[in-house]
PDB file of C-alpha atoms in Angstrom:
ATOM      1  CA  MET L 134       0.000   0.000   0.000  1.00 46.00           C
ATOM      2  CA  THR L 135       1.452   3.355  -0.971  1.00 48.00           C
ATOM      3  CA  ASP L 136       0.707   6.728   0.492  1.00 47.00           C
ATOM      4  CA  ASN L 137      -0.244   9.201  -2.250  1.00 48.00           C
ATOM      5  CA  SER L 138      -0.932  12.089   0.073  1.00 43.00           C
ATOM      6  CA  VAL L 139       0.820  15.350  -0.588  1.00 43.00           C
ATOM      7  CA  ALA L 140       2.197  17.447   2.219  1.00 42.00           C
ATOM      8  CA  VAL L 141       1.325  21.102   1.846  1.00 41.00           C
ATOM      9  CA  VAL L 142       4.020  23.374   3.144  1.00 41.00           C
ATOM     10  CA  SER L 143       2.971  26.955   3.528  1.00 41.00           C
ATOM     11  CA  GLU L 144       5.410  29.783   3.233  1.00 43.00           C
ATOM     12  CA  PRO L 145       6.234  31.456   6.512  1.00 47.00           C
ATOM     13  CA  SER L 146       4.275  34.617   7.101  1.00 56.00           C
ATOM     14  CA  ARG L 147       6.010  37.937   6.970  1.00 58.00           C
ATOM     15  CA  ARG L 148       7.126  39.014  10.430  1.00 63.00           C
ATOM     16  CA  ALA L 149       5.586  42.276  11.558  1.00 62.00           C
ATOM     17  CA  SER L 150       7.865  45.274  11.781  1.00 67.00           C
ATOM     18  CA  PHE L 151       8.499  47.060  15.043  1.00 69.00           C
ATOM     19  CA  VAL L 152       6.246  49.969  14.029  1.00 71.00           C
ATOM     20  CA  GLU L 153       3.409  47.556  13.168  1.00 68.00           C
ATOM     21  CA  GLN L 154       3.782  45.840  16.545  1.00 74.00           C
ATOM     22  CA  LEU L 155       4.124  49.045  18.542  1.00 79.00           C
ATOM     23  CA  PRO L 156       0.386  49.312  19.475  1.00 76.00           C
ATOM     24  CA  LEU L 157       0.449  45.701  20.711  1.00 78.00           C
ATOM     25  CA  LEU L 158       3.671  46.275  22.663  1.00 86.00           C
ATOM     26  CA  VAL L 159       2.281  49.409  24.318  1.00 88.00           C
ATOM     27  CA  ALA L 160      -0.951  47.593  25.213  1.00 86.00           C
ATOM     28  CA  LEU L 161       0.993  44.675  26.715  1.00 89.00           C
ATOM     29  CA  VAL L 162       3.190  47.012  28.790  1.00 92.00           C
ATOM     30  CA  LEU L 163       0.083  48.872  30.040  1.00 91.00           C
ATOM     31  CA  LEU L 164      -1.566  45.549  30.899  1.00 90.00           C
ATOM     32  CA  TRP L 165       1.579  44.493  32.777  1.00 92.00           C
ATOM     33  CA  MET L 166       1.556  47.704  34.817  1.00 91.00           C
ATOM     34  CA  LEU L 167      -2.161  47.270  35.576  1.00 89.00           C
ATOM     35  CA  LEU L 168      -1.575  43.691  36.720  1.00 91.00           C
ATOM     36  CA  TRP L 169       1.175  44.805  39.096  1.00 90.00           C
ATOM     37  CA  GLY L 170      -0.763  47.900  40.138  1.00 89.00           C
ATOM     38  CA  SER L 171       2.236  50.190  40.034  1.00 86.00           C
ATOM     39  CA  LEU L 172       3.942  52.703  37.799  1.00 89.00           C
ATOM     40  CA  THR L 173       7.618  52.326  38.649  1.00 92.00           C
ATOM     41  CA  PRO L 174      10.673  52.135  36.420  1.00 93.00           C
ATOM     42  CA  LEU L 175      11.024  48.446  37.347  1.00 93.00           C
ATOM     43  CA  THR L 176       7.481  47.550  36.214  1.00 92.00           C
ATOM     44  CA  ILE L 177       7.935  49.547  33.002  1.00 92.00           C
ATOM     45  CA  VAL L 178      11.245  47.839  32.143  1.00 95.00           C
ATOM     46  CA  THR L 179       9.991  44.361  33.042  1.00 94.00           C
ATOM     47  CA  GLY L 180       6.770  45.087  31.125  1.00 92.00           C
ATOM     48  CA  ILE L 181       8.785  45.970  28.025  1.00 93.00           C
ATOM     49  CA  MET L 182      10.859  42.799  28.401  1.00 94.00           C
ATOM     50  CA  VAL L 183       7.763  40.614  28.851  1.00 92.00           C
ATOM     51  CA  ALA L 184       5.982  42.307  25.925  1.00 90.00           C
ATOM     52  CA  ILE L 185       8.933  41.688  23.609  1.00 88.00           C
ATOM     53  CA  ALA L 186       9.243  38.072  24.790  1.00 90.00           C
ATOM     54  CA  VAL L 187       5.521  37.450  24.260  1.00 87.00           C
ATOM     55  CA  THR L 188       5.484  38.964  20.768  1.00 83.00           C
ATOM     56  CA  ARG L 189       8.533  36.924  19.769  1.00 83.00           C
ATOM     57  CA  ALA L 190       7.360  33.631  21.289  1.00 86.00           C
ATOM     58  CA  PHE L 191       3.723  33.777  20.148  1.00 82.00           C
ATOM     59  CA  TYR L 192       3.203  34.887  16.574  1.00 73.00           C
ATOM     60  CA  LEU L 193       0.312  37.244  15.947  1.00 67.00           C
ATOM     61  CA  PRO L 194      -0.432  38.769  12.557  1.00 66.00           C
ATOM     62  CA  PRO L 195       0.285  42.484  12.389  1.00 63.00           C
ATOM     63  CA  VAL L 196      -2.537  44.762  13.443  1.00 62.00           C
ATOM     64  CA  GLU L 197      -3.466  46.832  10.416  1.00 66.00           C
ATOM     65  CA  LEU L 198      -4.503  50.262  11.572  1.00 66.00           C
ATOM     66  CA  SER L 199      -6.223  52.680   9.225  1.00 66.00           C
ATOM     67  CA  GLY L 200      -3.829  55.505  10.012  1.00 69.00           C
ATOM     68  CA  ARG L 201      -6.816  57.706  10.846  1.00 77.00           C
ATOM     69  CA  PHE L 202      -7.993  58.561  14.351  1.00 82.00           C
ATOM     70  CA  ASN L 203     -10.528  61.216  15.270  1.00 85.00           C
ATOM     71  CA  PRO L 204     -10.330  61.954  19.015  1.00 90.00           C
ATOM     72  CA  PHE L 205     -13.643  63.847  19.076  1.00 93.00           C
ATOM     73  CA  TRP L 206     -15.674  61.009  17.551  1.00 91.00           C
ATOM     74  CA  PHE L 207     -13.842  58.475  19.700  1.00 92.00           C
ATOM     75  CA  ALA L 208     -14.835  60.471  22.805  1.00 94.00           C
ATOM     76  CA  VAL L 209     -18.438  60.506  21.526  1.00 94.00           C
ATOM     77  CA  PHE L 210     -18.284  56.718  21.024  1.00 94.00           C
ATOM     78  CA  LEU L 211     -16.777  56.215  24.477  1.00 94.00           C
ATOM     79  CA  GLY L 212     -19.437  58.399  26.116  1.00 95.00           C
ATOM     80  CA  ARG L 213     -22.191  56.512  24.323  1.00 95.00           C
ATOM     81  CA  PHE L 214     -20.672  53.170  25.319  1.00 94.00           C
ATOM     82  CA  LEU L 215     -20.363  54.134  28.996  1.00 94.00           C
ATOM     83  CA  GLY L 216     -23.943  55.446  29.042  1.00 95.00           C
ATOM     84  CA  GLU L 217     -25.272  52.245  27.474  1.00 93.00           C
ATOM     85  CA  LEU L 218     -23.204  50.212  29.916  1.00 92.00           C
ATOM     86  CA  ALA L 219     -24.766  51.951  32.926  1.00 93.00           C
ATOM     87  CA  ILE L 220     -28.339  51.787  31.602  1.00 93.00           C
ATOM     88  CA  ALA L 221     -28.091  48.140  30.502  1.00 91.00           C
ATOM     89  CA  SER L 222     -26.619  47.141  33.866  1.00 91.00           C
ATOM     90  CA  PHE L 223     -29.701  48.457  35.639  1.00 91.00           C
ATOM     91  CA  GLN L 224     -32.062  46.903  33.091  1.00 87.00           C
ATOM     92  CA  VAL L 225     -30.496  43.453  33.448  1.00 86.00           C
ATOM     93  CA  ALA L 226     -30.471  43.776  37.252  1.00 88.00           C
ATOM     94  CA  LEU L 227     -34.186  44.655  37.209  1.00 87.00           C
ATOM     95  CA  GLN L 228     -34.905  41.637  35.005  1.00 83.00           C
ATOM     96  CA  ALA L 229     -32.992  39.385  37.396  1.00 82.00           C
ATOM     97  CA  PHE L 230     -35.068  40.494  40.379  1.00 86.00           C
ATOM     98  CA  ALA L 231     -38.422  40.873  38.607  1.00 81.00           C
ATOM     99  CA  ALA L 232     -41.204  38.389  39.343  1.00 77.00           C
ATOM    100  CA  THR L 233     -42.079  38.195  35.633  1.00 77.00           C
ATOM    101  CA  PRO L 234     -41.365  35.177  33.435  1.00 77.00           C
ATOM    102  CA  VAL L 235     -37.884  34.769  32.006  1.00 72.00           C
ATOM    103  CA  PRO L 236     -37.520  37.087  29.008  1.00 74.00           C
ATOM    104  CA  ARG L 237     -37.104  35.537  25.590  1.00 83.00           C
ATOM    105  CA  SER L 238     -33.755  35.816  23.918  1.00 89.00           C
ATOM    106  CA  ALA L 239     -32.553  35.413  20.361  1.00 92.00           C
ATOM    107  CA  ILE L 240     -29.421  34.851  18.341  1.00 93.00           C
ATOM    108  CA  LEU L 241     -28.965  37.367  15.548  1.00 94.00           C
ATOM    109  CA  ARG L 242     -26.716  37.189  12.499  1.00 96.00           C
ATOM    110  CA  ILE L 243     -25.401  40.649  11.741  1.00 96.00           C
ATOM    111  CA  ASP L 244     -23.512  41.376   8.528  1.00 95.00           C
ATOM    112  CA  LEU L 245     -21.022  44.162   9.134  1.00 93.00           C
ATOM    113  CA  ARG L 246     -19.994  46.635   6.453  1.00 90.00           C
ATOM    114  CA  THR L 247     -16.304  46.564   7.327  1.00 88.00           C
ATOM    115  CA  ARG L 248     -13.707  43.874   6.767  1.00 86.00           C
ATOM    116  CA  SER L 249     -11.247  45.434   9.212  1.00 85.00           C
ATOM    117  CA  ASP L 250     -10.264  43.035  12.005  1.00 84.00           C
ATOM    118  CA  PHE L 251      -9.590  46.042  14.219  1.00 84.00           C
ATOM    119  CA  ILE L 252     -13.085  47.517  13.812  1.00 89.00           C
ATOM    120  CA  MET L 253     -14.742  44.076  14.058  1.00 91.00           C
ATOM    121  CA  THR L 254     -12.925  43.474  17.334  1.00 89.00           C
ATOM    122  CA  GLY L 255     -13.967  46.872  18.681  1.00 91.00           C
ATOM    123  CA  VAL L 256     -17.611  46.282  17.772  1.00 94.00           C
ATOM    124  CA  SER L 257     -17.513  42.786  19.297  1.00 94.00           C
ATOM    125  CA  LEU L 258     -16.047  44.125  22.530  1.00 92.00           C
ATOM    126  CA  ALA L 259     -18.543  46.973  22.757  1.00 94.00           C
ATOM    127  CA  VAL L 260     -21.479  44.595  22.178  1.00 94.00           C
ATOM    128  CA  SER L 261     -20.216  41.956  24.612  1.00 93.00           C
ATOM    129  CA  LEU L 262     -19.302  44.331  27.429  1.00 91.00           C
ATOM    130  CA  VAL L 263     -22.792  45.827  27.610  1.00 90.00           C
ATOM    131  CA  PRO L 264     -25.025  43.554  29.722  1.00 89.00           C
ATOM    132  CA  GLY L 265     -27.841  41.898  27.806  1.00 88.00           C
ATOM    133  CA  SER L 266     -25.925  41.104  24.640  1.00 92.00           C
ATOM    134  CA  LEU L 267     -23.013  38.833  23.846  1.00 93.00           C
ATOM    135  CA  VAL L 268     -21.100  38.039  20.669  1.00 95.00           C
ATOM    136  CA  ILE L 269     -21.020  34.247  20.481  1.00 95.00           C
ATOM    137  CA  GLU L 270     -19.232  33.882  17.152  1.00 95.00           C
ATOM    138  CA  VAL L 271     -17.284  36.024  14.719  1.00 94.00           C
ATOM    139  CA  ASP L 272     -17.074  35.018  11.065  1.00 93.00           C
ATOM    140  CA  ARG L 273     -14.076  37.010   9.835  1.00 88.00           C
ATOM    141  CA  THR L 274     -14.321  35.724   6.276  1.00 89.00           C
ATOM    142  CA  ASN L 275     -17.841  37.065   5.751  1.00 93.00           C
ATOM    143  CA  ALA L 276     -17.606  39.940   8.283  1.00 92.00           C
ATOM    144  CA  ARG L 277     -20.473  38.563  10.380  1.00 95.00           C
ATOM    145  CA  LEU L 278     -21.229  38.632  14.064  1.00 96.00           C
ATOM    146  CA  TYR L 279     -23.583  36.220  15.780  1.00 97.00           C
ATOM    147  CA  VAL L 280     -25.040  38.007  18.797  1.00 96.00           C
ATOM    148  CA  HIS L 281     -27.088  36.588  21.671  1.00 94.00           C
ATOM    149  CA  GLN L 282     -29.620  39.233  22.659  1.00 93.00           C
ATOM    150  CA  LEU L 283     -31.729  39.211  25.837  1.00 88.00           C
ATOM    151  CA  ASN L 284     -35.304  40.423  25.929  1.00 82.00           C
ATOM    152  CA  ALA L 285     -35.982  40.077  22.206  1.00 84.00           C
ATOM    153  CA  ARG L 286     -39.681  39.246  21.924  1.00 81.00           C
ATOM    154  CA  THR L 287     -40.859  40.848  18.702  1.00 88.00           C
ATOM    155  CA  PRO L 288     -39.437  41.276  15.206  1.00 90.00           C
ATOM    156  CA  ASP L 289     -39.197  45.019  15.905  1.00 92.00           C
ATOM    157  CA  GLU L 290     -36.984  44.378  18.959  1.00 91.00           C
ATOM    158  CA  LEU L 291     -34.800  42.057  16.876  1.00 92.00           C
ATOM    159  CA  GLU L 292     -34.407  44.725  14.209  1.00 94.00           C
ATOM    160  CA  LYS L 293     -33.670  47.325  16.877  1.00 93.00           C
ATOM    161  CA  ALA L 294     -30.884  45.103  18.298  1.00 93.00           C
ATOM    162  CA  ARG L 295     -29.438  44.611  14.784  1.00 94.00           C
ATOM    163  CA  ALA L 296     -29.552  48.355  14.103  1.00 95.00           C
ATOM    164  CA  HIS L 297     -27.838  48.995  17.435  1.00 95.00           C
ATOM    165  CA  VAL L 298     -24.846  46.802  16.526  1.00 95.00           C
ATOM    166  CA  LEU L 299     -24.599  48.427  13.099  1.00 94.00           C
ATOM    167  CA  SER L 300     -24.706  51.883  14.696  1.00 94.00           C
ATOM    168  CA  LEU L 301     -21.820  50.891  16.982  1.00 94.00           C
ATOM    169  CA  GLU L 302     -19.877  49.837  13.894  1.00 93.00           C
ATOM    170  CA  HIS L 303     -20.766  53.159  12.250  1.00 92.00           C
ATOM    171  CA  ASP L 304     -19.532  55.140  15.268  1.00 93.00           C
ATOM    172  CA  LEU L 305     -16.265  53.197  15.446  1.00 91.00           C
ATOM    173  CA  LEU L 306     -15.692  53.677  11.718  1.00 91.00           C
ATOM    174  CA  ARG L 307     -16.267  57.402  12.187  1.00 90.00           C
ATOM    175  CA  ALA L 308     -13.630  57.459  14.944  1.00 89.00           C
ATOM    176  CA  TRP L 309     -11.053  54.957  13.660  1.00 86.00           C
ATOM    177  CA  GLY L 310     -11.942  53.584  10.247  1.00 81.00           C
ATOM    178  CA  SER L 311     -10.098  54.300   7.050  1.00 79.00           C
ATOM    179  CA  ARG L 312     -11.489  56.995   4.767  1.00 79.00           C
ATOM    180  CA  ASP L 313     -12.713  54.363   2.296  1.00 79.00           C
ATOM    181  CA  GLU L 314     -14.539  52.383   5.008  1.00 77.00           C
ATOM    182  CA  TRP L 315     -16.051  55.543   6.432  1.00 73.00           C
ATOM    183  CA  GLN L 316     -17.301  56.665   2.989  1.00 74.00           C
ATOM    184  CA  ALA L 317     -18.782  53.196   2.345  1.00 70.00           C
ATOM    185  CA  ALA L 318     -20.534  53.197   5.736  1.00 67.00           C
ATOM    186  CA  ARG L 319     -22.034  56.632   5.139  1.00 70.00           C
ATOM    187  CA  SER L 320     -23.669  55.633   1.856  1.00 63.00           C
TER     188      SER L 320
END
C-alpha cells in the first residue's frame, strides 16, 4: 500500500515590523503595569521585556490600523458606550429580580460593512461588554457577528438590536476607520 498524500508546506508569514507591533507592545506594557498595580521604572522595564518576549514567542499577525484617528468622535463613542453600559446594567439587574417570566432571547446574524479586524474586534467588545448582549461567534471571512440578545420578543426588537450593533460599527468607523470604510458606511 502506498501513500499518495501530498504534504502542503505553507510559506512562513512575513514578520511584523516594530512599528506595526508598537500598538500591541504598548498595550501589553500597560496591561503588565495594571496587573502589578504600580507605575515604577522596574514595572515599566519588566513590562517591556515581557511584551517583547511574548510577541517573539507567540506569533500574531500584524494589526493593520487605518492611520486615521478622530479623538472627538472616539470620545463621543466612548461616552455613548459608557452610558449604554450603565443603563443596561440596571435593566439586566431589574430583570434578574423581577417576578415576571424569564424574558425571551434570540441569536442574531449581523452582517457588518467593514472587513477590518480592528473595527470588528472593537464592535464585538462593545457589544459583549454591555449587559444583555453577547457576541457568540465572529465570522471574519464574511464579516459577520452572531449576537445573543436578551429580551428580544418581537421582530421590531430584533431589528432594533441589529440596528444597534450596526450603529456601533458606524460610530467606530467614524472614529477609527479608514477613509474608504467611512465613505462606504455613510452611503
